[in-house]
Short mmCIF file of N, CA and C in Angstrom, two decimals:
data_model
loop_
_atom_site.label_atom_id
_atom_site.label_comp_id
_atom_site.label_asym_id
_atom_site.label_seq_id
_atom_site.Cartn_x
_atom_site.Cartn_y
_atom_site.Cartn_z
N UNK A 1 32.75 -53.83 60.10
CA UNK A 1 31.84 -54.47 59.18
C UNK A 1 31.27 -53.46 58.21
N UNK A 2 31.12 -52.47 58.60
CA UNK A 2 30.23 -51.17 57.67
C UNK A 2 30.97 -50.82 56.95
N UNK A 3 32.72 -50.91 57.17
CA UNK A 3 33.87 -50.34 56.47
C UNK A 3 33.95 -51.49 55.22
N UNK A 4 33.55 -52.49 55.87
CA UNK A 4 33.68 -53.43 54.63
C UNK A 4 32.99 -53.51 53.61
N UNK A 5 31.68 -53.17 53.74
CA UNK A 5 30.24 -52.72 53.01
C UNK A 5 30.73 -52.16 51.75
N UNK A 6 31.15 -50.79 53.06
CA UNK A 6 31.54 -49.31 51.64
C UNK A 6 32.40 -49.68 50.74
N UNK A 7 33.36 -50.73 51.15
CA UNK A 7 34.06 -51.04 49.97
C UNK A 7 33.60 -51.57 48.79
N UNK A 8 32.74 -52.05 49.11
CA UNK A 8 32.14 -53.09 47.97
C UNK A 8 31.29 -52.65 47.59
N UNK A 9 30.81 -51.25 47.84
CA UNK A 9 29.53 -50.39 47.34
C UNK A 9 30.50 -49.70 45.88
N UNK A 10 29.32 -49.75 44.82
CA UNK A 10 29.93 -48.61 43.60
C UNK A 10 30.63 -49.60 42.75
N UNK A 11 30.90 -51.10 43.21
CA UNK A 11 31.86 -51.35 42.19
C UNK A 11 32.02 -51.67 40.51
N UNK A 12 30.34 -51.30 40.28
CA UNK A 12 30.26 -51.21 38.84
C UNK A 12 31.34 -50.18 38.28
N UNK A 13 30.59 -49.19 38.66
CA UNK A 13 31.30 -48.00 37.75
C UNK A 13 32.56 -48.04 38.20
N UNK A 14 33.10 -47.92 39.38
CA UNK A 14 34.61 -48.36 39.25
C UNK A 14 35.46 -49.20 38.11
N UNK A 15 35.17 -50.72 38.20
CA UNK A 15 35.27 -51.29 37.49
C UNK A 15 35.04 -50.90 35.93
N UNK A 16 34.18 -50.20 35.45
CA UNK A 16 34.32 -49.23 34.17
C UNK A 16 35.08 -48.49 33.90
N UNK A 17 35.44 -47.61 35.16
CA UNK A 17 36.58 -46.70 34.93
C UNK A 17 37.75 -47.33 34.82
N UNK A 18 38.20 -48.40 35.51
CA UNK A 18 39.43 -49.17 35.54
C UNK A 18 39.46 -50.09 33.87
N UNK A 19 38.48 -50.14 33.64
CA UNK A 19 38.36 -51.29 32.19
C UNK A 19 38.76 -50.07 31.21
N UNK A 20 38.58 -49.01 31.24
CA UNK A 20 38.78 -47.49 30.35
C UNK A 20 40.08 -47.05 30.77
N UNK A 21 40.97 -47.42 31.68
CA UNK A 21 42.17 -47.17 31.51
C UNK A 21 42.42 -46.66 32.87
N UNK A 22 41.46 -46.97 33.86
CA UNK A 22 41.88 -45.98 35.09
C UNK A 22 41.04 -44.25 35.02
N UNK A 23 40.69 -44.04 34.39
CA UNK A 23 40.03 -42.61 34.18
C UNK A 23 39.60 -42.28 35.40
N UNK A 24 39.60 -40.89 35.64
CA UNK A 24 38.90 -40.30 36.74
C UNK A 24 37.72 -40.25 36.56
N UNK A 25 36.85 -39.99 37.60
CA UNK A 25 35.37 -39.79 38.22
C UNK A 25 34.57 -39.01 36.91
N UNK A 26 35.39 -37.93 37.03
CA UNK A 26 35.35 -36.31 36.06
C UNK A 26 35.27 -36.73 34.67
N UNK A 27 36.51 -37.60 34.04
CA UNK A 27 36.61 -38.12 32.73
C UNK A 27 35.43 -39.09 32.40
N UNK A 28 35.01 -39.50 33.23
CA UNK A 28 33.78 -40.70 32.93
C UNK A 28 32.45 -40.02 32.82
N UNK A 29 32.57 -38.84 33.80
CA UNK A 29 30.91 -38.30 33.52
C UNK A 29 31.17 -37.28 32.45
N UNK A 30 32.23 -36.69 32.14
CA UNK A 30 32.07 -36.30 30.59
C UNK A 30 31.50 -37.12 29.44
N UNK A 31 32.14 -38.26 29.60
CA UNK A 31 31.94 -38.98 28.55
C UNK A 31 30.45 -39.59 28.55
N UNK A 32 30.16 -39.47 29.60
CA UNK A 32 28.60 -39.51 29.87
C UNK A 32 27.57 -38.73 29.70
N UNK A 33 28.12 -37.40 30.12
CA UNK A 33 27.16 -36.31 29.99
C UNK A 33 26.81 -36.19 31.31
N UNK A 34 27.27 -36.47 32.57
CA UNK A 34 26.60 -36.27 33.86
C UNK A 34 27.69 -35.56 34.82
N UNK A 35 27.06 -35.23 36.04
CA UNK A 35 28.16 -34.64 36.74
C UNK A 35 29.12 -35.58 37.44
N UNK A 36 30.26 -35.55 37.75
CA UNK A 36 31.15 -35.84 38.41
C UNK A 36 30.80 -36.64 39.77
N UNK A 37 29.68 -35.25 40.15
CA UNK A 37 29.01 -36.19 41.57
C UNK A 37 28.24 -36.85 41.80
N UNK A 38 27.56 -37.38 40.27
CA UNK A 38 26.56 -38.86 40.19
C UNK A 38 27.47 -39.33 40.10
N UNK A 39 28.75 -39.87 39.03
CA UNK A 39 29.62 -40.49 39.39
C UNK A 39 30.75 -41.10 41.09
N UNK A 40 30.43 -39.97 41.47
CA UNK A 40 30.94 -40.02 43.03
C UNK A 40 29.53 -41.03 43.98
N UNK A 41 28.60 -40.00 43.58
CA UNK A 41 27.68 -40.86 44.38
C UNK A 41 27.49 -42.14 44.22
N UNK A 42 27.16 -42.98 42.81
CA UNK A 42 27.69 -44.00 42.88
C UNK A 42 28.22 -44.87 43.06
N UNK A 43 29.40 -44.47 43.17
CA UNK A 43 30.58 -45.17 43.67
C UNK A 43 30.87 -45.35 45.21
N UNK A 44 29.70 -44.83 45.90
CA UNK A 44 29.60 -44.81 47.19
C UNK A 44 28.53 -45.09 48.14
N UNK A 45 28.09 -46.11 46.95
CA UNK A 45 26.63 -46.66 47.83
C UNK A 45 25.23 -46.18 47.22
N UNK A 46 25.08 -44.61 46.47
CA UNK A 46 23.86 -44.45 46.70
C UNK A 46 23.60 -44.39 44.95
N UNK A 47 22.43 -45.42 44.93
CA UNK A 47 22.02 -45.93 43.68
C UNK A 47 21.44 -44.63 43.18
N UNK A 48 21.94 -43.88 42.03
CA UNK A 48 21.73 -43.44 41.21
C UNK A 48 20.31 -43.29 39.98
N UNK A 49 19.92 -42.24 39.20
CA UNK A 49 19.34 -42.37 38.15
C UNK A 49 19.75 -41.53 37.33
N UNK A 50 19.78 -42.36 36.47
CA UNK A 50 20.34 -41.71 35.12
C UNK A 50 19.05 -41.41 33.72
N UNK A 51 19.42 -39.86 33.36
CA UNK A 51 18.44 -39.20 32.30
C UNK A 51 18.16 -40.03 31.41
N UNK A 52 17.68 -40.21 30.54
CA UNK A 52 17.49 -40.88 29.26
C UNK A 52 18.87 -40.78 28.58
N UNK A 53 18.99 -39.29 28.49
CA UNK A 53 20.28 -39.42 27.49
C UNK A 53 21.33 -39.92 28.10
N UNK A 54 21.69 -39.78 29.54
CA UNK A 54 23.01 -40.22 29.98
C UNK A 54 23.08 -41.65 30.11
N UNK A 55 21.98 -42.28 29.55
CA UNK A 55 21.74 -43.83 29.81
C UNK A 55 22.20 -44.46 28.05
N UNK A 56 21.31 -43.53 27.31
CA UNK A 56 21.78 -44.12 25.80
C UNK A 56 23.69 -43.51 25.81
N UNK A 57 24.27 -42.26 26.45
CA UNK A 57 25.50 -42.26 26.20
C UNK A 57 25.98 -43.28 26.79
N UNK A 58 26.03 -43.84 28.00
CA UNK A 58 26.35 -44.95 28.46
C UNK A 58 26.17 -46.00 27.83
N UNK A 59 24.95 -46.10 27.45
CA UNK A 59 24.86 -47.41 26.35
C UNK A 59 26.05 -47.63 25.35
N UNK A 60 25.85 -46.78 24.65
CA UNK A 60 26.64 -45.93 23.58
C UNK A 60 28.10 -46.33 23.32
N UNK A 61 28.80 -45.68 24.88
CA UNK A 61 29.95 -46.06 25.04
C UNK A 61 30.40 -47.24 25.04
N UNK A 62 29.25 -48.42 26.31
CA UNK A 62 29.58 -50.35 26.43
C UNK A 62 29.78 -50.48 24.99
N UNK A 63 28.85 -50.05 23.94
CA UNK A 63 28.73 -50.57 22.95
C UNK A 63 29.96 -50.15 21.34
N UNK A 64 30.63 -49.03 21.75
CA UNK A 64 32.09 -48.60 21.55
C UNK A 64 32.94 -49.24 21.69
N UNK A 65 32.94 -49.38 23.20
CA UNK A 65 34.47 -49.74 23.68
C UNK A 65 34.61 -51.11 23.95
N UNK A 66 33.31 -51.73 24.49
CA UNK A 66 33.06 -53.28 24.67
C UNK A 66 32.95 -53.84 24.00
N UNK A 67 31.69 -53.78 23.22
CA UNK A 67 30.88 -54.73 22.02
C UNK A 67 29.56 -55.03 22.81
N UNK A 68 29.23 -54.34 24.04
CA UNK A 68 28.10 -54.65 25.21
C UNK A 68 27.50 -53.55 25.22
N UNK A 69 26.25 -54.01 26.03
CA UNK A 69 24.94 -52.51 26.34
C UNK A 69 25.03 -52.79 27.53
N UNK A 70 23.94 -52.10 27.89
CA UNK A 70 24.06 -51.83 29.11
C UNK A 70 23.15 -52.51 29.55
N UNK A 71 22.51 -53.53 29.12
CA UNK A 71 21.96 -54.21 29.73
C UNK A 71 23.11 -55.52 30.14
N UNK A 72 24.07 -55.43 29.81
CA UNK A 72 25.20 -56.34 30.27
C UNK A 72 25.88 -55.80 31.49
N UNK A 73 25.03 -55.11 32.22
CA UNK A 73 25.35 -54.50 33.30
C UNK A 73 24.45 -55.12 34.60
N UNK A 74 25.03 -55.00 35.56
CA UNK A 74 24.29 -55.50 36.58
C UNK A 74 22.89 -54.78 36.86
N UNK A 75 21.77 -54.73 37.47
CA UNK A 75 20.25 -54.16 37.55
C UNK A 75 21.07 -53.20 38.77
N UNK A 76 21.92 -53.55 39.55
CA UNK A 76 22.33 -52.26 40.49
C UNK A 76 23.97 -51.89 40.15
N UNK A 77 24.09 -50.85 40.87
CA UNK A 77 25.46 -50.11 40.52
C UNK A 77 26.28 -50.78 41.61
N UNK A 78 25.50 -51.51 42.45
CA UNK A 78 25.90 -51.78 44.21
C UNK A 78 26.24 -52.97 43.72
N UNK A 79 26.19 -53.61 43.09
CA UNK A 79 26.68 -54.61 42.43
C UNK A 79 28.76 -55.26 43.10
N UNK A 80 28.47 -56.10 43.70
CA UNK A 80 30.36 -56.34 44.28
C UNK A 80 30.56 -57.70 43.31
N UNK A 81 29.70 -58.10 42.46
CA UNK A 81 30.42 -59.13 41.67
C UNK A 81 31.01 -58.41 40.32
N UNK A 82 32.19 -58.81 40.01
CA UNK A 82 32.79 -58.75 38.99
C UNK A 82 32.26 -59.04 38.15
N UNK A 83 32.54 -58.02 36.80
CA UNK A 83 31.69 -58.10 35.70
C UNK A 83 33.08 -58.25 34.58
N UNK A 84 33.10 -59.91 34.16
CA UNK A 84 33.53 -60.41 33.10
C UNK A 84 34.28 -59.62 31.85
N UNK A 85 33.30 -59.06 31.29
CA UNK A 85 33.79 -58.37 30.25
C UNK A 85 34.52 -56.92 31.04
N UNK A 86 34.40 -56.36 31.93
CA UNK A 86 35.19 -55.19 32.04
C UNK A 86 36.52 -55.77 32.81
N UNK A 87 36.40 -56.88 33.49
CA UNK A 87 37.56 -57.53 34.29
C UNK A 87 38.73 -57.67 32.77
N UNK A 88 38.42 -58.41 31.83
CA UNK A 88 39.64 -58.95 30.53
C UNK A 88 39.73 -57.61 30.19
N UNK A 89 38.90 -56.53 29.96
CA UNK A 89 39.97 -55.33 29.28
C UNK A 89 40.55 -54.51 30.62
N UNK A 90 39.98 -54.34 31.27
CA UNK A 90 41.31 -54.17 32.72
C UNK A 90 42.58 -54.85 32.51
N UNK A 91 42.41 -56.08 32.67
CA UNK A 91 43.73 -56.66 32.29
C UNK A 91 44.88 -56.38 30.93
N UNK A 92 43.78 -56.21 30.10
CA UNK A 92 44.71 -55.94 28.94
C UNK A 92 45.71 -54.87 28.74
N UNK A 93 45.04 -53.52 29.58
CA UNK A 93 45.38 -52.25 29.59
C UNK A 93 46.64 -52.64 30.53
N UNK A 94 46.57 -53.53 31.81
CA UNK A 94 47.61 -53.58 32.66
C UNK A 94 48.85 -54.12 32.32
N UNK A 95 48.52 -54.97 30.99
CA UNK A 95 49.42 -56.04 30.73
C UNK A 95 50.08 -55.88 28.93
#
């Protein structure tokens, strides 16, 4: 049951990285401005905070690559529902 948890912990930012083409951990917190291992941590359950600036680069980016902010983001990172707009450009990249 706990194994099942962890899976479903992080799946925001996953799901970002996969909507961006699959990118690594590393490639995403560049593009962020953060380390690698807020990105890791994330993705593994433990809710995060992000600087001011790594929040407007994040913004920044939804609003680049999506046409979204980040308030089109779930209020947690722990988030296991699928998020719409990063699900169709996942697909697109796959297809």
């Amino acid at each position: 049951m706990n194994e099942q948890k962890n899976n479903l912990e992080g799946v925001v930012l996953k799901q970002l990285r996969d909507a961006l083409g699959g990118i690594s951990q590393e490639a995403l917190s560049r593009l962020i401005g953060c380390s690698a291992k807020k990105i890791w941590r994330g993705e593994n359950g433990i809710e995060i905070t992000w600087t001011t600036a790594e929040a407007k680069r994040l913004d920044a980016l939804l609003e680049e690559r999506f046409d979204k902010t980040i308030r089109d983001l779930p209020d947690s990172l722990k988030s296991s529902e699928p998020i719409p707009f990063l699900q169709s450009e996942q697909q697109k990249s796959e297809g």
